[in-house]
Amino acid sequence: AAAARAAGLDGLLVGDNHAVAPGYANCFSPVPSIARLMAVTGDMPVGMVLLAPFYEPIVLAEQIGTLAAFSEAPLIVTLALGGRAQTFESFGWEMRTRVGRLEELATIVRALLAGERVTFHGRYHTVVSAQISPLPRVPVSLWLAGTVPEAAARAGRLGDAWLCGQNASPAELKAQLAVYREAAAQAGRIPRPVLRRDIFVGETDTDARTVVEPILAEGYRGTGHDTLLVGGPETVIQQLREYRAMGFEEVMVRHIVGDHQQMLESFERIGRHVMPAIRRL
């Protein structure tokens, strides 16, 4: 969090996971994690990417309102479907229910955060004459994430922004972006497409590839160089220029490397070289 702020990034989001074995990874719960990190981020916008099917709307809205009571900056809450069958099995739910659960959650949470008294009878959620407190003191944006055209359309209908899939190819992004913009226009929403890419910035292209290639060889998230931001600063800046020409004004990045020192060094290069250049675009 400190490195992201020092690099001049525009915001910090934390991710979500459930029912993950401790031998695989530490998966910190996003709500308490972002609450702790707000002590570091200060007036930098912060938020969470949540696997929406696994949340109860009243409790989640109350947690968001509480975070907004302490935050010095706007909050971003991104709702994603989740794709691990094992997680749904752990909850005793079928994956085919995830779209309905997300749409109901988004509808209820938005109304609660707006201060409405909500009654809702859905397939997965029931809310009877409910209100929450505290109401958000700072602006809260509800983004929807998705990796297919149907998800882009859903984001246009229900979300304040669309966070694209990390592995979407440039051709897929162009098609999905058109779907998203059309859906947003029909819903009377201002489109806000957000690119999602994993990143590593080295001193040079060779330096970056030397670090990243062994990670890709192990099957990193089923992706390749065409869906990553990898290289020296000038290469990454050029990649971002191309995405901006496609129609993306914002990008959310996650570091490819697991080595903490390498990650911090990449953050430093982003702040020293990349951020000044893209702010001039």
PDB file of C-alpha atoms in Angstrom:
ATOM      1  CA  ALA A   1       0.000   0.000   0.000  1.00  0.00           C
ATOM      2  CA  ALA A   2       2.810   2.408   0.851  1.00  0.00           C
ATOM      3  CA  ALA A   3       4.609   1.547  -2.383  1.00  0.00           C
ATOM      4  CA  ALA A   4       1.482   2.103  -4.463  1.00  0.00           C
ATOM      5  CA  ARG A   5       0.922   5.510  -2.896  1.00  0.00           C
ATOM      6  CA  ALA A   6       4.577   6.485  -3.278  1.00  0.00           C
ATOM      7  CA  ALA A   7       4.395   5.497  -6.955  1.00  0.00           C
ATOM      8  CA  GLY A   8       1.563   7.946  -7.490  1.00  0.00           C
ATOM      9  CA  LEU A   9      -1.065   5.379  -8.404  1.00  0.00           C
ATOM     10  CA  ASP A  10      -4.633   6.641  -8.384  1.00  0.00           C
ATOM     11  CA  GLY A  11      -6.058   3.979  -6.074  1.00  0.00           C
ATOM     12  CA  LEU A  12      -5.559   0.665  -4.296  1.00  0.00           C
ATOM     13  CA  LEU A  13      -7.916  -2.320  -4.389  1.00  0.00           C
ATOM     14  CA  VAL A  14      -7.609  -5.613  -2.537  1.00  0.00           C
ATOM     15  CA  GLY A  15      -8.895  -8.940  -3.812  1.00  0.00           C
ATOM     16  CA  ASP A  16     -11.067 -11.713  -2.477  1.00  0.00           C
ATOM     17  CA  ASN A  17     -11.051 -15.491  -2.097  1.00  0.00           C
ATOM     18  CA  HIS A  18     -12.784 -18.081   0.023  1.00  0.00           C
ATOM     19  CA  ALA A  19     -12.216 -21.616   1.300  1.00  0.00           C
ATOM     20  CA  VAL A  20      -8.576 -21.678   0.215  1.00  0.00           C
ATOM     21  CA  ALA A  21      -6.243 -24.154   1.898  1.00  0.00           C
ATOM     22  CA  PRO A  22      -3.468 -22.472   3.940  1.00  0.00           C
ATOM     23  CA  GLY A  23      -0.831 -24.453   2.088  1.00  0.00           C
ATOM     24  CA  TYR A  24      -1.825 -22.737  -1.157  1.00  0.00           C
ATOM     25  CA  ALA A  25      -1.891 -19.072  -0.178  1.00  0.00           C
ATOM     26  CA  ASN A  26      -2.734 -16.515   2.470  1.00  0.00           C
ATOM     27  CA  CYS A  27      -6.065 -15.051   1.375  1.00  0.00           C
ATOM     28  CA  PHE A  28      -6.745 -12.060   3.574  1.00  0.00           C
ATOM     29  CA  SER A  29     -10.372 -11.018   3.973  1.00  0.00           C
ATOM     30  CA  PRO A  30     -10.851  -7.782   1.992  1.00  0.00           C
ATOM     31  CA  VAL A  31     -12.985  -5.712   4.381  1.00  0.00           C
ATOM     32  CA  PRO A  32     -10.648  -5.778   7.404  1.00  0.00           C
ATOM     33  CA  SER A  33      -7.627  -5.660   5.084  1.00  0.00           C
ATOM     34  CA  ILE A  34      -8.671  -2.428   3.384  1.00  0.00           C
ATOM     35  CA  ALA A  35      -9.668  -0.969   6.752  1.00  0.00           C
ATOM     36  CA  ARG A  36      -6.100  -1.525   7.973  1.00  0.00           C
ATOM     37  CA  LEU A  37      -4.529  -0.234   4.776  1.00  0.00           C
ATOM     38  CA  MET A  38      -6.532   3.003   4.870  1.00  0.00           C
ATOM     39  CA  ALA A  39      -4.208   4.065   7.689  1.00  0.00           C
ATOM     40  CA  VAL A  40      -1.448   4.050   5.050  1.00  0.00           C
ATOM     41  CA  THR A  41      -3.266   5.204   1.923  1.00  0.00           C
ATOM     42  CA  GLY A  42      -4.681   8.429   3.384  1.00  0.00           C
ATOM     43  CA  ASP A  43      -6.512  10.413   0.702  1.00  0.00           C
ATOM     44  CA  MET A  44      -5.822   7.784  -1.987  1.00  0.00           C
ATOM     45  CA  PRO A  45      -9.042   6.096  -3.239  1.00  0.00           C
ATOM     46  CA  VAL A  46      -9.279   2.485  -2.053  1.00  0.00           C
ATOM     47  CA  GLY A  47     -11.582  -0.433  -2.564  1.00  0.00           C
ATOM     48  CA  MET A  48     -12.201  -4.126  -2.900  1.00  0.00           C
ATOM     49  CA  VAL A  49     -12.872  -6.723  -5.570  1.00  0.00           C
ATOM     50  CA  LEU A  50     -15.472  -8.996  -3.985  1.00  0.00           C
ATOM     51  CA  LEU A  51     -16.779 -12.371  -5.085  1.00  0.00           C
ATOM     52  CA  ALA A  52     -20.363 -11.183  -4.904  1.00  0.00           C
ATOM     53  CA  PRO A  53     -22.220 -14.531  -4.685  1.00  0.00           C
ATOM     54  CA  PHE A  54     -20.775 -15.178  -1.224  1.00  0.00           C
ATOM     55  CA  TYR A  55     -21.995 -11.979   0.464  1.00  0.00           C
ATOM     56  CA  GLU A  56     -25.205 -11.078   2.291  1.00  0.00           C
ATOM     57  CA  PRO A  57     -26.442  -7.641   1.138  1.00  0.00           C
ATOM     58  CA  ILE A  58     -27.411  -5.972   4.428  1.00  0.00           C
ATOM     59  CA  VAL A  59     -24.183  -6.912   6.204  1.00  0.00           C
ATOM     60  CA  LEU A  60     -22.069  -5.946   3.195  1.00  0.00           C
ATOM     61  CA  ALA A  61     -23.794  -2.560   2.849  1.00  0.00           C
ATOM     62  CA  GLU A  62     -23.229  -1.908   6.559  1.00  0.00           C
ATOM     63  CA  GLN A  63     -19.553  -2.813   6.216  1.00  0.00           C
ATOM     64  CA  ILE A  64     -19.169  -0.483   3.234  1.00  0.00           C
ATOM     65  CA  GLY A  65     -20.904   2.311   5.135  1.00  0.00           C
ATOM     66  CA  THR A  66     -18.578   1.762   8.077  1.00  0.00           C
ATOM     67  CA  LEU A  67     -15.494   1.849   5.868  1.00  0.00           C
ATOM     68  CA  ALA A  68     -16.786   5.053   4.295  1.00  0.00           C
ATOM     69  CA  ALA A  69     -17.116   6.593   7.746  1.00  0.00           C
ATOM     70  CA  PHE A  70     -13.360   6.311   8.276  1.00  0.00           C
ATOM     71  CA  SER A  71     -12.068   6.729   4.726  1.00  0.00           C
ATOM     72  CA  GLU A  72     -10.481   9.996   3.609  1.00  0.00           C
ATOM     73  CA  ALA A  73     -11.170   9.187  -0.050  1.00  0.00           C
ATOM     74  CA  PRO A  74     -13.788   7.611  -2.333  1.00  0.00           C
ATOM     75  CA  LEU A  75     -14.398   3.870  -2.091  1.00  0.00           C
ATOM     76  CA  ILE A  76     -14.606   1.435  -5.001  1.00  0.00           C
ATOM     77  CA  VAL A  77     -16.518  -1.815  -4.541  1.00  0.00           C
ATOM     78  CA  THR A  78     -16.099  -4.195  -7.472  1.00  0.00           C
ATOM     79  CA  LEU A  79     -18.443  -7.168  -7.712  1.00  0.00           C
ATOM     80  CA  ALA A  80     -17.186 -10.286  -9.483  1.00  0.00           C
ATOM     81  CA  LEU A  81     -18.817 -13.667 -10.086  1.00  0.00           C
ATOM     82  CA  GLY A  82     -16.026 -16.004  -8.997  1.00  0.00           C
ATOM     83  CA  GLY A  83     -14.884 -18.971 -11.049  1.00  0.00           C
ATOM     84  CA  ARG A  84     -13.630 -21.660  -8.663  1.00  0.00           C
ATOM     85  CA  ALA A  85     -16.049 -24.573  -8.546  1.00  0.00           C
ATOM     86  CA  GLN A  86     -14.456 -25.688  -5.261  1.00  0.00           C
ATOM     87  CA  THR A  87     -15.521 -22.461  -3.579  1.00  0.00           C
ATOM     88  CA  PHE A  88     -19.152 -22.893  -4.537  1.00  0.00           C
ATOM     89  CA  GLU A  89     -19.006 -26.507  -3.381  1.00  0.00           C
ATOM     90  CA  SER A  90     -17.660 -25.339  -0.011  1.00  0.00           C
ATOM     91  CA  PHE A  91     -20.716 -23.101   0.406  1.00  0.00           C
ATOM     92  CA  GLY A  92     -23.035 -25.851  -0.805  1.00  0.00           C
ATOM     93  CA  TRP A  93     -24.141 -23.799  -3.823  1.00  0.00           C
ATOM     94  CA  GLU A  94     -24.165 -24.461  -7.545  1.00  0.00           C
ATOM     95  CA  MET A  95     -22.067 -22.243  -9.802  1.00  0.00           C
ATOM     96  CA  ARG A  96     -25.023 -21.684 -12.110  1.00  0.00           C
ATOM     97  CA  THR A  97     -26.588 -19.514  -9.390  1.00  0.00           C
ATOM     98  CA  ARG A  98     -23.774 -16.986  -9.371  1.00  0.00           C
ATOM     99  CA  VAL A  99     -25.183 -14.513 -11.925  1.00  0.00           C
ATOM    100  CA  GLY A 100     -28.497 -14.261 -10.123  1.00  0.00           C
ATOM    101  CA  ARG A 101     -26.795 -13.862  -6.756  1.00  0.00           C
ATOM    102  CA  LEU A 102     -24.583 -11.045  -8.070  1.00  0.00           C
ATOM    103  CA  GLU A 103     -27.415  -9.152  -9.750  1.00  0.00           C
ATOM    104  CA  GLU A 104     -29.624  -9.325  -6.670  1.00  0.00           C
ATOM    105  CA  LEU A 105     -26.762  -8.254  -4.403  1.00  0.00           C
ATOM    106  CA  ALA A 106     -25.858  -5.295  -6.623  1.00  0.00           C
ATOM    107  CA  THR A 107     -29.459  -4.098  -6.739  1.00  0.00           C
ATOM    108  CA  ILE A 108     -30.007  -4.347  -2.971  1.00  0.00           C
ATOM    109  CA  VAL A 109     -26.648  -2.902  -1.896  1.00  0.00           C
ATOM    110  CA  ARG A 110     -26.958   0.105  -4.202  1.00  0.00           C
ATOM    111  CA  ALA A 111     -30.372   0.947  -2.759  1.00  0.00           C
ATOM    112  CA  LEU A 112     -29.237   0.494   0.841  1.00  0.00           C
ATOM    113  CA  LEU A 113     -26.172   2.692   0.337  1.00  0.00           C
ATOM    114  CA  ALA A 114     -28.448   5.369  -1.115  1.00  0.00           C
ATOM    115  CA  GLY A 115     -30.354   5.464   2.188  1.00  0.00           C
ATOM    116  CA  GLU A 116     -33.493   3.804   0.868  1.00  0.00           C
ATOM    117  CA  ARG A 117     -35.762   1.580   2.938  1.00  0.00           C
ATOM    118  CA  VAL A 118     -35.501  -1.641   0.979  1.00  0.00           C
ATOM    119  CA  THR A 119     -37.917  -4.503   0.554  1.00  0.00           C
ATOM    120  CA  PHE A 120     -36.767  -7.129  -1.920  1.00  0.00           C
ATOM    121  CA  HIS A 121     -37.966 -10.654  -2.567  1.00  0.00           C
ATOM    122  CA  GLY A 122     -35.615 -12.436  -4.926  1.00  0.00           C
ATOM    123  CA  ARG A 123     -34.604 -15.972  -5.656  1.00  0.00           C
ATOM    124  CA  TYR A 124     -31.515 -15.799  -3.453  1.00  0.00           C
ATOM    125  CA  HIS A 125     -32.033 -12.801  -1.171  1.00  0.00           C
ATOM    126  CA  THR A 126     -34.955 -11.509   0.853  1.00  0.00           C
ATOM    127  CA  VAL A 127     -34.864  -8.091   2.509  1.00  0.00           C
ATOM    128  CA  VAL A 128     -37.840  -6.659   4.401  1.00  0.00           C
ATOM    129  CA  SER A 129     -38.112  -2.922   5.139  1.00  0.00           C
ATOM    130  CA  ALA A 130     -34.357  -2.589   5.804  1.00  0.00           C
ATOM    131  CA  GLN A 131     -32.163   0.471   6.132  1.00  0.00           C
ATOM    132  CA  ILE A 132     -28.525   0.773   7.117  1.00  0.00           C
ATOM    133  CA  SER A 133     -26.324   3.113   9.092  1.00  0.00           C
ATOM    134  CA  PRO A 134     -23.964   4.728   8.820  1.00  0.00           C
ATOM    135  CA  LEU A 135     -24.604   5.841   5.273  1.00  0.00           C
ATOM    136  CA  PRO A 136     -21.443   6.463   3.230  1.00  0.00           C
ATOM    137  CA  ARG A 137     -19.707   9.735   4.086  1.00  0.00           C
ATOM    138  CA  VAL A 138     -17.538   9.564   0.952  1.00  0.00           C
ATOM    139  CA  PRO A 139     -18.612   8.559  -2.578  1.00  0.00           C
ATOM    140  CA  VAL A 140     -18.921   4.808  -3.198  1.00  0.00           C
ATOM    141  CA  SER A 141     -18.737   3.405  -6.727  1.00  0.00           C
ATOM    142  CA  LEU A 142     -20.073  -0.046  -7.581  1.00  0.00           C
ATOM    143  CA  TRP A 143     -18.074  -1.615 -10.396  1.00  0.00           C
ATOM    144  CA  LEU A 144     -18.878  -4.937 -12.051  1.00  0.00           C
ATOM    145  CA  ALA A 145     -16.151  -7.241 -13.298  1.00  0.00           C
ATOM    146  CA  GLY A 146     -16.486  -9.685 -16.154  1.00  0.00           C
ATOM    147  CA  THR A 147     -14.641 -11.605 -18.831  1.00  0.00           C
ATOM    148  CA  VAL A 148     -17.305 -12.267 -21.488  1.00  0.00           C
ATOM    149  CA  PRO A 149     -19.690 -10.067 -23.529  1.00  0.00           C
ATOM    150  CA  GLU A 150     -22.630 -10.941 -21.259  1.00  0.00           C
ATOM    151  CA  ALA A 151     -20.678  -9.671 -18.243  1.00  0.00           C
ATOM    152  CA  ALA A 152     -19.761  -6.459 -20.068  1.00  0.00           C
ATOM    153  CA  ALA A 153     -23.451  -5.895 -20.836  1.00  0.00           C
ATOM    154  CA  ARG A 154     -24.350  -6.550 -17.193  1.00  0.00           C
ATOM    155  CA  ALA A 155     -21.787  -3.966 -16.093  1.00  0.00           C
ATOM    156  CA  GLY A 156     -23.333  -1.466 -18.471  1.00  0.00           C
ATOM    157  CA  ARG A 157     -26.794  -2.087 -17.003  1.00  0.00           C
ATOM    158  CA  LEU A 158     -25.932  -2.258 -13.311  1.00  0.00           C
ATOM    159  CA  GLY A 159     -22.478  -0.842 -12.648  1.00  0.00           C
ATOM    160  CA  ASP A 160     -20.733   2.486 -12.354  1.00  0.00           C
ATOM    161  CA  ALA A 161     -17.815   0.946 -14.251  1.00  0.00           C
ATOM    162  CA  TRP A 162     -16.778  -2.250 -16.013  1.00  0.00           C
ATOM    163  CA  LEU A 163     -13.569  -4.026 -14.966  1.00  0.00           C
ATOM    164  CA  CYS A 164     -12.541  -6.251 -17.855  1.00  0.00           C
ATOM    165  CA  GLY A 165     -11.074  -9.745 -17.562  1.00  0.00           C
ATOM    166  CA  GLN A 166      -7.353 -10.120 -16.938  1.00  0.00           C
ATOM    167  CA  ASN A 167      -6.892 -12.649 -19.748  1.00  0.00           C
ATOM    168  CA  ALA A 168      -9.042 -10.994 -22.428  1.00  0.00           C
ATOM    169  CA  SER A 169      -7.118 -10.590 -25.682  1.00  0.00           C
ATOM    170  CA  PRO A 170      -7.024  -7.228 -27.477  1.00  0.00           C
ATOM    171  CA  ALA A 171      -9.552  -8.508 -30.021  1.00  0.00           C
ATOM    172  CA  GLU A 172     -11.888  -9.698 -27.260  1.00  0.00           C
ATOM    173  CA  LEU A 173     -11.526  -6.384 -25.449  1.00  0.00           C
ATOM    174  CA  LYS A 174     -12.580  -4.390 -28.517  1.00  0.00           C
ATOM    175  CA  ALA A 175     -15.711  -6.505 -28.941  1.00  0.00           C
ATOM    176  CA  GLN A 176     -16.608  -6.450 -25.246  1.00  0.00           C
ATOM    177  CA  LEU A 177     -15.976  -2.718 -24.991  1.00  0.00           C
ATOM    178  CA  ALA A 178     -18.517  -2.088 -27.747  1.00  0.00           C
ATOM    179  CA  VAL A 179     -21.073  -4.269 -25.932  1.00  0.00           C
ATOM    180  CA  TYR A 180     -20.413  -2.446 -22.662  1.00  0.00           C
ATOM    181  CA  ARG A 181     -20.761   1.020 -24.152  1.00  0.00           C
ATOM    182  CA  GLU A 182     -24.051   0.122 -25.831  1.00  0.00           C
ATOM    183  CA  ALA A 183     -25.502  -1.345 -22.624  1.00  0.00           C
ATOM    184  CA  ALA A 184     -24.387   1.669 -20.593  1.00  0.00           C
ATOM    185  CA  ALA A 185     -25.967   4.050 -23.086  1.00  0.00           C
ATOM    186  CA  GLN A 186     -29.261   2.155 -22.986  1.00  0.00           C
ATOM    187  CA  ALA A 187     -29.208   2.294 -19.169  1.00  0.00           C
ATOM    188  CA  GLY A 188     -28.422   6.010 -19.153  1.00  0.00           C
ATOM    189  CA  ARG A 189     -25.031   5.449 -17.528  1.00  0.00           C
ATOM    190  CA  ILE A 190     -21.760   7.176 -18.354  1.00  0.00           C
ATOM    191  CA  PRO A 191     -19.393   4.423 -19.513  1.00  0.00           C
ATOM    192  CA  ARG A 192     -16.267   3.861 -17.461  1.00  0.00           C
ATOM    193  CA  PRO A 193     -14.282   0.907 -18.829  1.00  0.00           C
ATOM    194  CA  VAL A 194     -11.330  -0.163 -16.677  1.00  0.00           C
ATOM    195  CA  LEU A 195      -8.575  -2.322 -18.124  1.00  0.00           C
ATOM    196  CA  ARG A 196      -7.394  -5.236 -15.995  1.00  0.00           C
ATOM    197  CA  ARG A 197      -3.783  -6.335 -16.519  1.00  0.00           C
ATOM    198  CA  ASP A 198      -1.003  -7.986 -14.567  1.00  0.00           C
ATOM    199  CA  ILE A 199       2.298  -6.121 -14.636  1.00  0.00           C
ATOM    200  CA  PHE A 200       6.022  -6.216 -14.095  1.00  0.00           C
ATOM    201  CA  VAL A 201       8.259  -3.266 -14.987  1.00  0.00           C
ATOM    202  CA  GLY A 202      11.955  -4.045 -15.188  1.00  0.00           C
ATOM    203  CA  GLU A 203      14.897  -1.773 -15.780  1.00  0.00           C
ATOM    204  CA  THR A 204      14.913  -3.032 -19.389  1.00  0.00           C
ATOM    205  CA  ASP A 205      12.846  -5.403 -21.529  1.00  0.00           C
ATOM    206  CA  THR A 206      15.471  -8.089 -21.073  1.00  0.00           C
ATOM    207  CA  ASP A 207      15.476  -7.629 -17.310  1.00  0.00           C
ATOM    208  CA  ALA A 208      11.678  -7.898 -17.173  1.00  0.00           C
ATOM    209  CA  ARG A 209      11.509 -11.003 -19.340  1.00  0.00           C
ATOM    210  CA  THR A 210      14.246 -12.693 -17.332  1.00  0.00           C
ATOM    211  CA  VAL A 211      12.066 -12.322 -14.243  1.00  0.00           C
ATOM    212  CA  VAL A 212       8.715 -13.135 -15.831  1.00  0.00           C
ATOM    213  CA  GLU A 213       9.499 -15.967 -18.261  1.00  0.00           C
ATOM    214  CA  PRO A 214      10.089 -18.626 -15.552  1.00  0.00           C
ATOM    215  CA  ILE A 215       6.773 -17.650 -13.949  1.00  0.00           C
ATOM    216  CA  LEU A 216       4.924 -17.985 -17.262  1.00  0.00           C
ATOM    217  CA  ALA A 217       6.628 -21.332 -17.908  1.00  0.00           C
ATOM    218  CA  GLU A 218       4.969 -22.650 -14.755  1.00  0.00           C
ATOM    219  CA  GLY A 219       1.529 -21.810 -16.209  1.00  0.00           C
ATOM    220  CA  TYR A 220       0.911 -18.412 -14.634  1.00  0.00           C
ATOM    221  CA  ARG A 221      -2.867 -17.864 -14.583  1.00  0.00           C
ATOM    222  CA  GLY A 222      -3.233 -19.402 -18.023  1.00  0.00           C
ATOM    223  CA  THR A 223      -2.035 -16.320 -19.828  1.00  0.00           C
ATOM    224  CA  GLY A 224       0.758 -15.052 -22.074  1.00  0.00           C
ATOM    225  CA  HIS A 225       2.573 -11.862 -23.018  1.00  0.00           C
ATOM    226  CA  ASP A 226      -0.285 -10.510 -25.157  1.00  0.00           C
ATOM    227  CA  THR A 227      -2.433 -10.015 -22.049  1.00  0.00           C
ATOM    228  CA  LEU A 228       0.311  -8.731 -19.723  1.00  0.00           C
ATOM    229  CA  LEU A 229       2.140  -5.449 -19.179  1.00  0.00           C
ATOM    230  CA  VAL A 230       5.759  -6.610 -19.130  1.00  0.00           C
ATOM    231  CA  GLY A 231       8.940  -4.830 -20.119  1.00  0.00           C
ATOM    232  CA  GLY A 232      11.113  -1.856 -19.412  1.00  0.00           C
ATOM    233  CA  PRO A 233       9.360   1.456 -18.734  1.00  0.00           C
ATOM    234  CA  GLU A 234       9.172   2.582 -22.375  1.00  0.00           C
ATOM    235  CA  THR A 235       7.672  -0.719 -23.496  1.00  0.00           C
ATOM    236  CA  VAL A 236       4.996  -0.626 -20.799  1.00  0.00           C
ATOM    237  CA  ILE A 237       4.226   3.029 -21.581  1.00  0.00           C
ATOM    238  CA  GLN A 238       3.746   2.130 -25.261  1.00  0.00           C
ATOM    239  CA  GLN A 239       1.455  -0.767 -24.321  1.00  0.00           C
ATOM    240  CA  LEU A 240      -0.659   1.603 -22.232  1.00  0.00           C
ATOM    241  CA  ARG A 241      -0.824   4.067 -25.134  1.00  0.00           C
ATOM    242  CA  GLU A 242      -2.272   1.304 -27.311  1.00  0.00           C
ATOM    243  CA  TYR A 243      -4.914   0.431 -24.738  1.00  0.00           C
ATOM    244  CA  ARG A 244      -5.821   4.096 -24.392  1.00  0.00           C
ATOM    245  CA  ALA A 245      -6.296   4.327 -28.149  1.00  0.00           C
ATOM    246  CA  MET A 246      -8.630   1.318 -27.825  1.00  0.00           C
ATOM    247  CA  GLY A 247     -10.776   3.262 -25.356  1.00  0.00           C
ATOM    248  CA  PHE A 248      -9.444   2.523 -21.867  1.00  0.00           C
ATOM    249  CA  GLU A 249      -8.638   5.563 -19.737  1.00  0.00           C
ATOM    250  CA  GLU A 250      -7.953   3.545 -16.561  1.00  0.00           C
ATOM    251  CA  VAL A 251      -6.078   0.343 -15.771  1.00  0.00           C
ATOM    252  CA  MET A 252      -5.998  -1.770 -12.634  1.00  0.00           C
ATOM    253  CA  VAL A 253      -2.740  -3.689 -12.313  1.00  0.00           C
ATOM    254  CA  ARG A 254      -1.604  -6.585 -10.170  1.00  0.00           C
ATOM    255  CA  HIS A 255       2.011  -7.641  -9.969  1.00  0.00           C
ATOM    256  CA  ILE A 256       3.009 -10.920 -11.584  1.00  0.00           C
ATOM    257  CA  VAL A 257       5.917 -11.616  -9.273  1.00  0.00           C
ATOM    258  CA  GLY A 258       5.513 -13.140  -5.851  1.00  0.00           C
ATOM    259  CA  ASP A 259       8.917 -11.971  -4.644  1.00  0.00           C
ATOM    260  CA  HIS A 260       8.189  -8.966  -2.456  1.00  0.00           C
ATOM    261  CA  GLN A 261      11.410  -7.075  -3.188  1.00  0.00           C
ATOM    262  CA  GLN A 262      10.967  -7.444  -6.942  1.00  0.00           C
ATOM    263  CA  MET A 263       7.417  -6.191  -6.572  1.00  0.00           C
ATOM    264  CA  LEU A 264       8.529  -3.111  -4.647  1.00  0.00           C
ATOM    265  CA  GLU A 265      11.217  -2.387  -7.241  1.00  0.00           C
ATOM    266  CA  SER A 266       8.618  -2.622 -10.018  1.00  0.00           C
ATOM    267  CA  PHE A 267       6.358  -0.227  -8.091  1.00  0.00           C
ATOM    268  CA  GLU A 268       9.261   2.206  -7.831  1.00  0.00           C
ATOM    269  CA  ARG A 269       9.855   2.091 -11.604  1.00  0.00           C
ATOM    270  CA  ILE A 270       6.147   2.644 -12.223  1.00  0.00           C
ATOM    271  CA  GLY A 271       6.312   5.757 -10.062  1.00  0.00           C
ATOM    272  CA  ARG A 272       9.593   7.040 -11.468  1.00  0.00           C
ATOM    273  CA  HIS A 273       8.997   6.387 -15.186  1.00  0.00           C
ATOM    274  CA  VAL A 274       5.526   5.152 -16.100  1.00  0.00           C
ATOM    275  CA  MET A 275       3.173   7.404 -14.118  1.00  0.00           C
ATOM    276  CA  PRO A 276       4.740  10.711 -15.251  1.00  0.00           C
ATOM    277  CA  ALA A 277       4.573   9.571 -18.870  1.00  0.00           C
ATOM    278  CA  ILE A 278       0.977   8.355 -18.883  1.00  0.00           C
ATOM    279  CA  ARG A 279      -0.243  11.501 -17.117  1.00  0.00           C
ATOM    280  CA  ARG A 280       1.052  13.399 -20.152  1.00  0.00           C
ATOM    281  CA  LEU A 281      -0.856  11.186 -22.630  1.00  0.00           C
TER     282      LEU A 281
END
